[in-house]
Coordinates of C-alpha atoms and ligand atoms in Angstrom, one line a residue:
Chain R
M1 CA 130.9 92.8 126.5
K2 CA 130.4 96.3 127.9
L3 CA 126.8 96.9 128.9
N4 CA 125.1 100.2 129.4
Y5 CA 121.7 99.3 130.7
T6 CA 120.0 101.9 132.9
G7 CA 116.4 101.3 131.9
S8 CA 116.3 104.4 129.7
P9 CA 115.8 104.5 126.0
D10 CA 118.6 104.3 123.6
P11 CA 119.4 108.0 122.7
R12 CA 119.8 107.0 119.1
T13 CA 116.7 105.8 117.3
F14 CA 116.8 103.0 114.8
K15 CA 115.6 105.6 112.3
D16 CA 118.8 107.6 113.0
F17 CA 120.8 104.5 112.3
F18 CA 119.1 103.6 109.0
G19 CA 119.1 107.2 107.9
T20 CA 122.9 107.5 108.3
E21 CA 124.2 104.0 107.8
I22 CA 122.3 103.0 104.6
P23 CA 123.5 106.1 102.7
R24 CA 127.1 105.7 104.1
M25 CA 127.1 102.0 103.0
L26 CA 125.7 102.9 99.6
D27 CA 128.4 105.5 99.1
A28 CA 131.1 103.0 100.1
D29 CA 129.9 100.0 98.0
P30 CA 128.7 100.4 94.4
N31 CA 127.2 96.9 94.5
L32 CA 124.9 97.8 97.3
I33 CA 121.4 99.0 96.3
Y34 CA 118.5 100.0 98.5
L35 CA 114.8 99.7 97.7
D36 CA 111.8 101.1 99.5
A37 CA 108.1 101.0 99.1
D38 CA 107.0 104.7 99.7
L39 CA 108.4 104.7 103.3
M40 CA 111.8 106.3 102.8
S41 CA 110.8 109.3 104.9
C42 CA 109.9 107.0 107.7
I43 CA 113.5 105.7 108.1
G44 CA 115.4 108.9 107.2
T45 CA 116.6 107.9 103.7
A46 CA 114.3 110.1 101.6
K47 CA 116.9 112.9 101.2
Y48 CA 119.5 110.5 100.0
G49 CA 117.0 108.9 97.7
K50 CA 116.3 112.2 96.1
A51 CA 119.9 112.8 95.4
H52 CA 120.7 109.3 94.3
P53 CA 117.6 107.8 92.7
D54 CA 119.6 105.0 91.0
R55 CA 121.0 103.8 94.3
A56 CA 118.1 104.3 96.6
I57 CA 115.0 103.3 94.6
N58 CA 111.5 104.1 95.6
C59 CA 109.3 101.3 94.2
G60 CA 106.1 102.9 95.3
I61 CA 103.5 101.1 97.4
A62 CA 104.1 97.7 95.8
E63 CA 106.0 95.5 98.2
G64 CA 105.6 92.3 96.2
N65 CA 107.0 94.0 93.2
M66 CA 109.8 95.5 95.3
A67 CA 110.8 92.0 96.6
G68 CA 110.8 90.6 93.1
I69 CA 112.8 93.5 91.7
A70 CA 115.3 93.0 94.6
A71 CA 115.6 89.4 93.6
G72 CA 116.2 90.4 90.0
L73 CA 118.9 92.9 91.1
A74 CA 120.5 90.2 93.1
A75 CA 120.6 88.0 90.0
A76 CA 122.2 90.9 88.2
G77 CA 125.0 91.1 90.7
F78 CA 123.7 93.6 93.3
T79 CA 123.3 93.3 97.1
P80 CA 119.8 94.6 97.7
I81 CA 118.5 96.0 101.0
C82 CA 114.7 96.5 101.0
H83 CA 112.6 98.3 103.5
T84 CA 108.9 98.7 104.4
F85 CA 106.9 98.3 107.6
G86 CA 107.0 94.9 109.2
P87 CA 103.6 93.6 108.1
F88 CA 104.3 94.5 104.5
A89 CA 107.9 93.2 104.7
S90 CA 106.5 89.9 105.6
R91 CA 102.8 89.2 104.8
R92 CA 102.4 91.5 101.8
C93 CA 105.3 90.2 99.8
F94 CA 106.0 86.8 101.3
D95 CA 105.6 84.7 98.2
Q96 CA 107.9 86.9 96.2
V97 CA 110.5 86.8 99.0
F98 CA 110.0 83.1 99.3
M99 CA 110.2 82.1 95.7
S100 CA 112.0 84.8 93.7
A101 CA 114.6 85.4 96.5
G102 CA 114.7 82.4 98.8
Y103 CA 114.0 79.5 96.6
A104 CA 115.9 81.0 93.6
H105 CA 118.9 81.8 95.8
N106 CA 118.8 85.5 95.0
D107 CA 120.1 86.9 98.3
I108 CA 118.3 90.0 99.7
T109 CA 117.9 91.8 103.0
M110 CA 114.4 92.8 104.0
I111 CA 114.0 95.4 106.8
G112 CA 110.6 95.4 108.5
T113 CA 110.1 98.4 110.7
D114 CA 107.9 98.7 113.8
P115 CA 107.5 95.1 114.8
G116 CA 104.8 94.0 117.2
V117 CA 103.5 96.6 119.6
T118 CA 105.9 99.2 118.3
A119 CA 103.5 99.7 115.4
A120 CA 101.5 101.6 118.1
M121 CA 99.4 104.4 116.5
N122 CA 99.2 102.6 113.1
G123 CA 97.1 100.0 114.9
G124 CA 96.2 96.4 114.4
T125 CA 96.5 96.3 110.6
H126 CA 100.1 97.4 110.8
M127 CA 101.1 95.3 113.9
P128 CA 103.1 92.2 112.9
F129 CA 103.1 89.5 115.6
E130 CA 103.7 86.8 112.9
D131 CA 106.6 88.1 110.8
V132 CA 109.2 86.0 112.6
A133 CA 107.1 82.9 112.2
M134 CA 106.9 83.4 108.5
Y135 CA 110.6 84.0 108.0
R136 CA 111.5 81.1 110.3
A137 CA 109.8 78.8 107.8
L138 CA 111.9 80.1 104.9
P139 CA 114.9 77.8 104.4
G140 CA 118.2 79.4 104.9
A141 CA 116.8 82.7 106.2
T142 CA 118.5 84.8 108.9
I143 CA 116.3 86.7 111.3
V144 CA 117.7 89.4 113.5
D145 CA 115.8 91.4 116.1
P146 CA 118.3 93.8 117.6
A147 CA 118.2 95.1 121.2
D148 CA 119.6 98.5 120.4
T149 CA 121.5 100.6 117.9
A150 CA 124.9 99.8 119.3
Q151 CA 124.3 96.2 118.5
L152 CA 122.8 97.0 115.1
Y153 CA 125.9 99.1 114.2
S154 CA 128.1 96.0 114.8
I155 CA 126.1 93.5 112.8
F156 CA 124.3 95.3 110.0
A157 CA 127.1 95.1 107.4
D158 CA 127.6 91.4 108.1
L159 CA 123.9 90.8 107.9
V160 CA 123.6 92.4 104.5
K161 CA 126.5 90.4 103.1
R162 CA 125.3 87.0 104.4
P163 CA 123.9 84.5 102.0
G164 CA 120.2 83.8 101.8
V165 CA 117.3 85.9 102.8
K166 CA 117.9 88.2 105.7
Y167 CA 115.0 89.6 107.8
L168 CA 115.7 92.5 110.1
R169 CA 112.9 93.7 112.4
A170 CA 113.5 97.0 114.1
N171 CA 111.5 99.7 115.7
R172 CA 111.8 103.1 114.1
K173 CA 112.1 104.7 117.5
S174 CA 114.4 103.3 120.2
N175 CA 114.3 100.3 122.4
D176 CA 115.8 100.5 125.9
R177 CA 119.6 100.9 125.7
V178 CA 121.5 97.8 126.6
Y179 CA 125.0 98.1 125.2
E180 CA 127.9 100.4 125.3
D181 CA 129.2 101.5 121.8
G182 CA 132.0 99.6 120.3
N183 CA 131.1 96.1 121.2
T184 CA 131.2 93.5 118.5
F185 CA 128.5 90.9 118.0
E186 CA 128.4 87.8 115.9
I187 CA 125.3 86.8 114.0
G188 CA 124.0 83.5 115.3
K189 CA 125.6 83.9 118.7
G190 CA 123.5 84.9 121.7
V191 CA 124.9 87.3 124.3
V192 CA 124.8 86.5 128.0
L193 CA 123.9 89.8 129.7
R194 CA 123.6 88.5 133.3
E195 CA 124.5 85.4 135.2
G196 CA 122.2 83.7 137.7
P197 CA 121.6 80.1 138.7
D198 CA 117.8 80.0 139.2
A199 CA 116.5 80.4 135.6
T200 CA 117.4 81.9 132.2
I201 CA 115.4 84.6 130.4
I202 CA 116.0 84.5 126.7
A203 CA 114.8 87.7 125.0
A204 CA 115.1 89.5 121.7
G205 CA 114.6 93.0 120.4
Y206 CA 112.2 95.3 122.3
M207 CA 112.0 92.7 125.1
V208 CA 115.8 92.6 126.0
G209 CA 115.6 95.8 128.1
K210 CA 112.4 94.5 129.7
A211 CA 114.2 91.2 130.6
M212 CA 117.0 93.1 132.2
K213 CA 114.5 95.0 134.3
A214 CA 112.7 91.8 135.2
A215 CA 116.1 90.3 136.3
E216 CA 116.5 93.3 138.7
L217 CA 113.0 92.9 140.1
L218 CA 113.6 89.2 140.6
A219 CA 116.9 89.8 142.3
E220 CA 115.0 92.0 144.8
K221 CA 113.0 88.9 145.6
G222 CA 116.1 86.8 146.0
I223 CA 115.8 85.1 142.6
Q224 CA 119.0 85.3 140.5
V225 CA 118.4 84.7 136.8
S226 CA 120.6 84.6 133.7
V227 CA 119.6 86.8 130.8
I228 CA 120.4 86.1 127.2
D229 CA 120.0 88.5 124.3
M230 CA 119.0 86.2 121.4
F231 CA 119.1 88.8 118.7
T232 CA 119.5 86.2 116.0
I233 CA 116.3 84.2 116.1
K234 CA 117.4 82.1 113.1
P235 CA 119.8 80.4 113.1
L236 CA 119.3 79.9 116.8
D237 CA 122.3 79.6 119.1
A238 CA 121.3 76.1 120.2
E239 CA 124.5 75.5 122.1
L240 CA 123.9 78.5 124.3
V241 CA 120.3 77.6 124.9
A242 CA 121.1 74.0 125.9
A243 CA 124.0 75.1 128.1
Y244 CA 121.9 77.6 130.0
A245 CA 119.0 75.2 130.3
K246 CA 121.4 72.7 131.8
K247 CA 122.9 75.3 134.1
T248 CA 119.7 76.9 135.4
G249 CA 117.1 74.2 134.9
A250 CA 114.3 76.6 133.7
V251 CA 114.0 78.9 130.7
V252 CA 111.6 81.8 130.0
T253 CA 111.5 83.4 126.6
A254 CA 110.4 87.0 126.0
E255 CA 109.4 88.3 122.6
N256 CA 107.3 91.1 120.9
H257 CA 105.5 88.5 118.7
N258 CA 102.9 85.8 118.8
R259 CA 103.9 82.9 121.0
I260 CA 103.4 80.7 117.9
G261 CA 106.3 80.4 115.6
G262 CA 108.7 82.9 117.1
L263 CA 111.5 82.9 119.7
Y264 CA 109.5 80.7 122.1
S265 CA 108.9 78.1 119.4
A266 CA 112.5 78.2 118.3
V267 CA 113.8 77.8 121.9
A268 CA 111.2 75.1 122.8
E269 CA 112.1 73.1 119.7
C270 CA 115.8 73.3 120.7
L271 CA 115.1 72.4 124.3
A272 CA 113.0 69.4 123.3
A273 CA 115.9 68.1 121.2
T274 CA 118.7 68.9 123.6
C275 CA 117.9 69.5 127.3
P276 CA 114.2 69.5 128.1
V277 CA 113.5 71.8 131.1
P278 CA 110.4 73.7 132.0
A279 CA 110.1 76.6 129.5
G280 CA 107.8 79.5 130.1
C281 CA 106.8 82.1 127.5
V282 CA 106.2 85.8 127.5
A283 CA 104.6 86.7 124.2
V284 CA 101.4 87.7 122.5
E285 CA 98.8 85.1 123.2
D286 CA 97.7 84.4 119.6
E287 CA 95.8 87.6 119.2
F288 CA 95.6 90.4 116.6
G289 CA 97.1 93.8 117.4
E290 CA 95.2 97.0 118.2
V291 CA 95.9 100.7 118.2
G292 CA 97.4 102.7 121.1
P293 CA 100.6 103.9 122.7
V294 CA 103.4 101.3 123.1
D295 CA 103.2 101.3 126.9
Y296 CA 99.5 100.6 126.8
L297 CA 100.0 97.9 124.2
A298 CA 102.8 96.3 126.2
E299 CA 100.5 96.0 129.2
R300 CA 97.5 94.9 127.0
F301 CA 99.5 92.1 125.4
G302 CA 101.5 91.1 128.5
L303 CA 104.9 92.2 127.5
T304 CA 106.1 94.1 130.6
P305 CA 108.9 93.3 133.0
E306 CA 106.2 92.4 135.6
H307 CA 104.8 89.8 133.2
I308 CA 108.3 88.3 132.8
V309 CA 108.8 88.2 136.6
A310 CA 105.5 86.3 137.0
E311 CA 106.4 83.8 134.3
V312 CA 109.8 83.2 135.7
E313 CA 108.4 82.4 139.1
K314 CA 105.8 80.1 137.6
T315 CA 108.4 78.3 135.5
I316 CA 110.8 77.9 138.4
A317 CA 108.0 76.3 140.4
R318 CA 107.7 73.6 137.7
K319 CA 111.4 72.6 138.1
Chain Y
M1 CA 71.1 119.9 91.3
N2 CA 69.8 123.3 92.4
T3 CA 71.8 125.9 94.1
S4 CA 70.5 125.3 97.6
E5 CA 71.1 121.6 97.4
K6 CA 74.6 122.3 96.3
R7 CA 75.1 124.7 99.2
E8 CA 73.8 122.1 101.6
L9 CA 76.4 119.7 100.4
R10 CA 79.2 122.3 100.6
R11 CA 78.0 123.1 104.1
F12 CA 78.1 119.4 105.0
A13 CA 81.6 119.0 103.6
A14 CA 82.8 122.0 105.8
E15 CA 81.2 120.4 108.8
I16 CA 83.0 117.1 108.1
R17 CA 86.3 119.0 107.8
I18 CA 85.7 120.8 111.1
A19 CA 84.8 117.6 112.9
L20 CA 87.8 115.8 111.3
L21 CA 90.2 118.5 112.4
E22 CA 88.8 118.6 115.9
E23 CA 89.2 114.8 116.0
L24 CA 92.8 114.9 114.9
K25 CA 93.5 117.9 117.3
A26 CA 92.3 115.8 120.2
R27 CA 95.0 113.3 119.5
G28 CA 97.5 115.8 118.3
F29 CA 98.5 114.0 115.1
G30 CA 97.1 111.9 112.3
H31 CA 96.6 111.3 108.6
V32 CA 95.3 114.7 107.7
G33 CA 96.2 115.1 104.0
G34 CA 94.4 112.1 102.6
S35 CA 91.5 112.5 105.0
L36 CA 90.8 116.1 104.0
S37 CA 90.9 115.2 100.3
I38 CA 87.8 112.9 100.5
C39 CA 85.6 115.2 102.6
D40 CA 83.7 116.6 99.6
L41 CA 83.2 113.1 98.3
L42 CA 81.9 111.9 101.7
A43 CA 79.5 114.9 101.9
V44 CA 78.0 113.9 98.5
L45 CA 77.9 110.2 99.3
Y46 CA 76.4 110.4 102.8
G47 CA 74.5 113.6 102.1
K48 CA 72.7 112.6 99.0
V49 CA 73.8 109.5 97.2
M50 CA 74.0 106.5 99.5
N51 CA 71.1 104.6 101.0
Y52 CA 71.7 103.7 104.6
R53 CA 69.8 103.5 107.9
V54 CA 71.5 105.1 110.9
E55 CA 69.2 103.1 113.2
D56 CA 70.1 99.9 111.4
P57 CA 73.7 100.2 110.2
K58 CA 73.9 96.6 109.1
W59 CA 70.8 96.8 106.9
A60 CA 71.5 94.2 104.2
D61 CA 70.3 96.3 101.3
R62 CA 72.3 99.4 102.3
D63 CA 74.8 101.0 100.0
K64 CA 78.3 100.3 101.2
L65 CA 81.5 102.3 101.4
V66 CA 85.0 100.7 101.1
C67 CA 87.7 103.2 101.9
S68 CA 90.6 101.1 100.6
K69 CA 93.0 103.9 101.6
G70 CA 92.2 102.9 105.2
H71 CA 94.2 105.7 106.8
A72 CA 91.5 108.2 105.7
G73 CA 89.3 106.5 108.4
P74 CA 89.2 109.7 110.5
A75 CA 87.3 111.6 107.8
I76 CA 84.7 108.8 107.6
Y77 CA 84.4 108.7 111.4
A78 CA 83.7 112.4 111.4
T79 CA 81.0 111.9 108.7
L80 CA 79.4 109.0 110.5
A81 CA 79.3 110.9 113.8
L82 CA 77.7 113.9 112.1
K83 CA 75.1 111.6 110.6
G84 CA 74.4 110.1 114.1
F85 CA 75.9 106.7 113.8
F86 CA 77.6 107.4 117.1
P87 CA 78.0 110.4 119.4
M88 CA 80.3 113.2 118.3
E89 CA 82.1 112.9 121.6
Q90 CA 83.4 109.6 120.5
L91 CA 85.6 111.3 117.9
K92 CA 87.9 112.4 120.7
T93 CA 88.8 108.8 121.4
L94 CA 90.6 108.4 118.1
N95 CA 93.6 106.1 118.6
R96 CA 93.2 106.2 122.4
P97 CA 93.6 102.9 124.3
G98 CA 90.6 100.7 123.9
T99 CA 89.0 103.0 121.2
N100 CA 86.5 102.0 118.6
L101 CA 88.1 104.5 116.2
P102 CA 91.5 103.1 115.2
S103 CA 93.8 104.9 112.7
H104 CA 92.6 102.6 109.9
C105 CA 89.1 101.5 109.1
D106 CA 87.8 98.5 111.0
K107 CA 84.3 97.1 110.4
N108 CA 84.4 95.1 113.7
K109 CA 85.1 98.2 115.8
T110 CA 83.3 101.1 114.3
V111 CA 79.5 101.3 113.7
G112 CA 78.9 102.3 110.1
I113 CA 82.2 101.1 108.7
D114 CA 81.6 98.5 106.1
C115 CA 85.1 97.2 105.4
T116 CA 88.4 96.7 107.2
T117 CA 91.3 98.2 105.4
G118 CA 94.8 99.5 106.2
S119 CA 97.1 97.3 104.1
L120 CA 96.8 99.3 100.9
G121 CA 95.3 97.7 97.9
Q122 CA 93.2 95.1 99.8
G123 CA 90.0 97.1 100.0
T124 CA 89.7 96.9 96.2
S125 CA 89.3 93.1 96.1
Q126 CA 87.1 93.1 99.2
A127 CA 84.8 95.7 97.5
V128 CA 84.7 93.5 94.4
G129 CA 83.6 90.6 96.5
M130 CA 81.0 92.6 98.3
A131 CA 79.6 93.9 95.1
L132 CA 79.6 90.5 93.5
G133 CA 78.0 89.0 96.6
D134 CA 75.3 91.7 96.6
K135 CA 74.6 91.1 92.9
L136 CA 74.4 87.3 93.5
K137 CA 72.0 88.0 96.3
G138 CA 69.8 90.1 94.0
R139 CA 70.2 93.3 96.0
Q140 CA 69.7 96.6 94.4
N141 CA 72.4 98.5 96.3
R142 CA 75.8 99.8 95.3
V143 CA 79.3 99.6 96.7
F144 CA 81.5 102.7 96.5
L145 CA 85.2 102.1 96.6
I146 CA 87.8 104.8 97.3
V147 CA 91.3 104.1 96.2
G148 CA 94.4 106.4 96.6
D149 CA 96.6 107.5 93.7
G150 CA 99.6 106.1 95.6
E151 CA 97.7 103.0 96.6
I152 CA 97.2 102.0 93.0
D153 CA 100.9 101.2 92.9
E154 CA 99.7 97.9 94.4
G155 CA 99.2 95.3 91.7
Q156 CA 96.2 94.0 93.6
C157 CA 94.2 97.1 92.6
W158 CA 94.6 96.2 88.9
E159 CA 93.7 92.6 89.5
A160 CA 90.5 93.8 91.1
A161 CA 89.9 96.3 88.3
M162 CA 90.2 93.6 85.7
F163 CA 87.7 91.5 87.6
T164 CA 85.3 94.3 88.1
A165 CA 85.1 94.9 84.3
A166 CA 85.2 91.2 83.4
K167 CA 82.2 90.5 85.6
N168 CA 80.6 93.8 84.6
L169 CA 80.0 94.8 88.2
T170 CA 78.0 97.9 87.5
N171 CA 77.0 98.0 91.2
L172 CA 80.5 98.9 92.1
V173 CA 81.8 102.4 91.6
W174 CA 85.5 103.0 91.7
I175 CA 86.7 106.4 92.9
I176 CA 90.4 107.2 92.6
D177 CA 91.5 110.0 94.8
D178 CA 94.1 111.5 92.5
N179 CA 95.4 114.0 95.0
K180 CA 98.9 113.9 93.5
K181 CA 100.8 112.8 96.6
Q182 CA 101.6 109.6 98.4
L183 CA 103.7 109.2 101.6
D184 CA 107.2 110.0 100.4
G185 CA 106.1 112.9 98.1
P186 CA 104.5 113.6 94.7
T187 CA 103.1 110.5 93.0
A188 CA 104.6 111.8 89.8
D189 CA 108.1 111.4 91.3
I190 CA 107.6 108.0 92.8
L191 CA 105.5 106.0 90.3
P192 CA 103.7 108.3 87.8
T193 CA 100.2 107.2 87.2
F194 CA 100.1 108.7 83.7
D195 CA 96.6 109.1 82.3
L196 CA 94.4 107.4 84.9
R197 CA 91.2 107.9 83.0
A198 CA 92.7 106.3 79.9
K199 CA 94.0 103.5 82.1
M200 CA 90.6 102.8 83.6
E201 CA 89.0 102.9 80.2
A202 CA 91.5 100.5 78.9
F203 CA 90.6 98.2 81.8
G204 CA 87.0 98.2 80.6
F205 CA 85.5 101.0 82.7
D206 CA 83.4 104.0 81.7
A207 CA 85.8 106.6 83.3
V208 CA 85.2 110.2 84.1
R209 CA 87.4 112.8 85.6
V210 CA 85.9 115.4 87.9
K211 CA 87.3 118.0 90.4
G212 CA 87.5 116.5 93.8
N213 CA 86.0 119.5 95.5
D214 CA 83.1 120.0 93.0
V215 CA 80.1 118.5 94.8
E216 CA 77.8 118.9 91.9
A217 CA 80.2 117.2 89.4
L218 CA 80.8 114.5 92.0
Y219 CA 77.1 114.0 92.4
E220 CA 76.5 113.7 88.7
A221 CA 79.4 111.3 88.3
L222 CA 78.2 109.1 91.2
E223 CA 74.6 109.0 89.8
K224 CA 75.8 108.3 86.3
K225 CA 73.8 105.4 85.0
P226 CA 76.2 102.7 83.9
E227 CA 75.9 101.9 80.2
G228 CA 77.1 98.3 80.0
K229 CA 80.3 99.1 81.9
P230 CA 81.2 99.8 85.5
V231 CA 81.9 103.4 86.3
A232 CA 85.3 104.8 87.5
I233 CA 85.6 108.3 88.8
I234 CA 89.0 110.0 88.8
M235 CA 88.9 112.8 91.4
D236 CA 91.3 115.5 90.3
N237 CA 92.3 116.5 93.7
V238 CA 94.7 118.2 96.1
K239 CA 96.1 116.4 99.2
G240 CA 94.9 118.4 102.2
S241 CA 92.1 120.0 100.2
G242 CA 89.9 122.6 101.9
V243 CA 92.6 123.8 104.2
K244 CA 95.0 126.0 102.4
A245 CA 97.8 125.8 105.0
V246 CA 97.7 122.0 104.8
E247 CA 97.5 121.9 101.0
E248 CA 100.6 124.1 101.0
T249 CA 102.5 121.9 103.5
A250 CA 104.8 119.7 101.3
S251 CA 104.8 116.7 103.7
N252 CA 101.1 116.6 104.7
H253 CA 100.5 112.8 104.8
S254 CA 100.5 112.6 108.6
M255 CA 101.0 115.8 110.6
N256 CA 101.8 116.3 114.2
V257 CA 101.2 120.0 115.0
A258 CA 100.4 122.1 118.1
P259 CA 96.8 122.6 119.2
E260 CA 97.0 126.3 118.0
V261 CA 97.9 125.1 114.6
W262 CA 95.0 122.7 114.5
D263 CA 92.8 125.6 115.7
S264 CA 94.1 127.8 112.8
Y265 CA 93.0 125.1 110.3
I266 CA 89.6 124.8 112.0
A267 CA 89.2 128.6 112.0
A268 CA 89.9 128.6 108.2
V269 CA 87.2 126.1 107.5
K270 CA 84.8 127.9 109.8
A271 CA 85.5 131.2 107.9
D272 CA 84.6 129.3 104.7
L273 CA 81.4 128.0 106.3
E274 CA 80.4 131.5 107.4
A275 CA 80.9 132.8 103.9
L276 CA 78.7 130.1 102.7
E277 CA 76.0 130.9 105.3
K278 CA 76.2 134.5 104.1
E279 CA 75.7 133.4 100.6
V280 CA 72.6 131.5 101.7
A281 CA 71.3 134.5 103.7
E282 CA 71.7 136.8 100.7
A283 CA 70.2 134.4 98.2
Ligands
TPP401 C1 100.5 97.7 101.8 C2 100.8 99.0 102.4 N1 102.0 99.6 102.2 C3 102.4 100.7 102.8 C4 101.5 101.3 103.6 C5 101.9 102.6 104.3 N2 101.2 103.8 103.8 C6 100.1 104.2 104.4 S1 99.4 105.5 103.5 C7 100.6 105.5 102.4 C8 100.6 106.4 101.2 C9 99.3 106.4 100.5 O1 99.2 107.2 99.5 P1 97.8 107.4 98.7 O2 97.2 106.1 98.4 O3 98.0 108.3 97.6 O4 96.9 108.1 99.8 P2 96.6 109.6 100.1 O5 97.7 110.4 99.5 O6 95.3 109.9 99.6 O7 96.6 109.7 101.6 C10 101.6 104.5 102.7 C11 102.8 104.2 101.9 C12 100.3 100.7 103.9 N3 99.4 101.3 104.7 N4 99.9 99.6 103.2

């Protein structure tokens, strides 16, 4: 695995990715079909949609309807990709996703953009800290929270083709860059980004770059930690979690989500069943979101490298 | 309505637009199109129609406003500030860390906001519940509900509309801002609404269609006595209305423009206001 972590943002935004990859994939595969709920311009697919209204379908502001239509298209032999903002890709259409797609085995991919604090200026109503919790409770679902676009390039086509309901949460802008282009990733397999014996930080999405930074800050203090990018939150790479719990004796998760039902819950459930060690958590403390710039919100909700450092030190002390 | 009352409302609408544009300029960006298109309506509601007490914003018998298209919050904040619900200075805190003025309406944050909205469609059912509750409590007030013409893509709006007519909630006035655009473009290209007036009539409303910038027609429609049916007002409107340059911008849902550009919008509204003052002076 070739890393490219410098602490700076990924030069490509996720919007760049979606705006080029979704049209390219639609052109390449006539069975693929893309649906949106009046937010095509937000992920760069509006132009393609105008030219190909039968391949990129704007369903209007009707997310439940969109999810149901996607399920019907799946039943008719298509591979649907849907997009809307994270809160609407989870809360607003969950029963349709759950029953018409999940329960009925009509396989769809749902992209929810601007997860957690990255909803920023849209504010609390648009800030999903619960989307992962909801999708984790959907049997057979796959949940991916990519660290950067290089990673997403490698896995997106596989994700879309996987059976079941797939939920992809990604910022429209960019996270910190972590990877060099050209790496390949496997859905369901976590990536070890750094090795250290004192503790393991397990992070996903927006928090992966923050975890790398935290590891650097900890190293300056003489604490050497391992860092794992757990971009697939479900199915969780339980083997890797257990192995690093055993190896390092302490685990701290870091996620841009409520501490209830997300990565911390998944990892804690796994540890309880495999290798119980002290497990700390950097996540939103069961609160609603609010409006503001991302950096302010990261500080406000405790999602900075400094918060990870403090949690690691606390957790190591419990060993 | 006499000419001077009409002018007064037009003046108030221009003041709302200026305050709104100053507010957005202070942050640099925001939901300008759908905020501008309700300014005339807000002038009529807060200038003449609604009963409220600035000194007692939670007065139980007040008329209430539910802006289901919650992203138009900045226009309501401008109106509330002009009416004295909070200092004008506060408008500059829009979307700033710790603000009481978030991008979408929040009744727990902003004095004078009656309903929390932002996930489109949801204001409709809440408004129905508020109107039903007021009616059950025997209050004489009304609830005014603003819905976007894109927002009505949400099935929930139609569930709420059915309920409104089924329970004959004549204390709830539906106002659909038919400004012809949603986020990705023209409503007609995304999900055409067809004949909204006929649709609302078929749902059991007494529906009228009025120009969204005609304060007199809006006033008459809002004061229309319900005759055994709830009233629905379709505002024939333009997204960005009142600022030609915004109206003519194809993608005007949320705009991020330089301070000089905001200033040019403000100057345009100020020129309209001056023309109005001249009219008053000459009258
Ligand atoms: C449930 C939901 N889906 C999507 C959005 C994102 N969104 C915000 S405004 C908007 C367009 C609204 O169009 P319209 O109702 O016509 O309002 P207006 O044009 O008057 O601003 C969209 C899609 C949202 N806020 N809520």
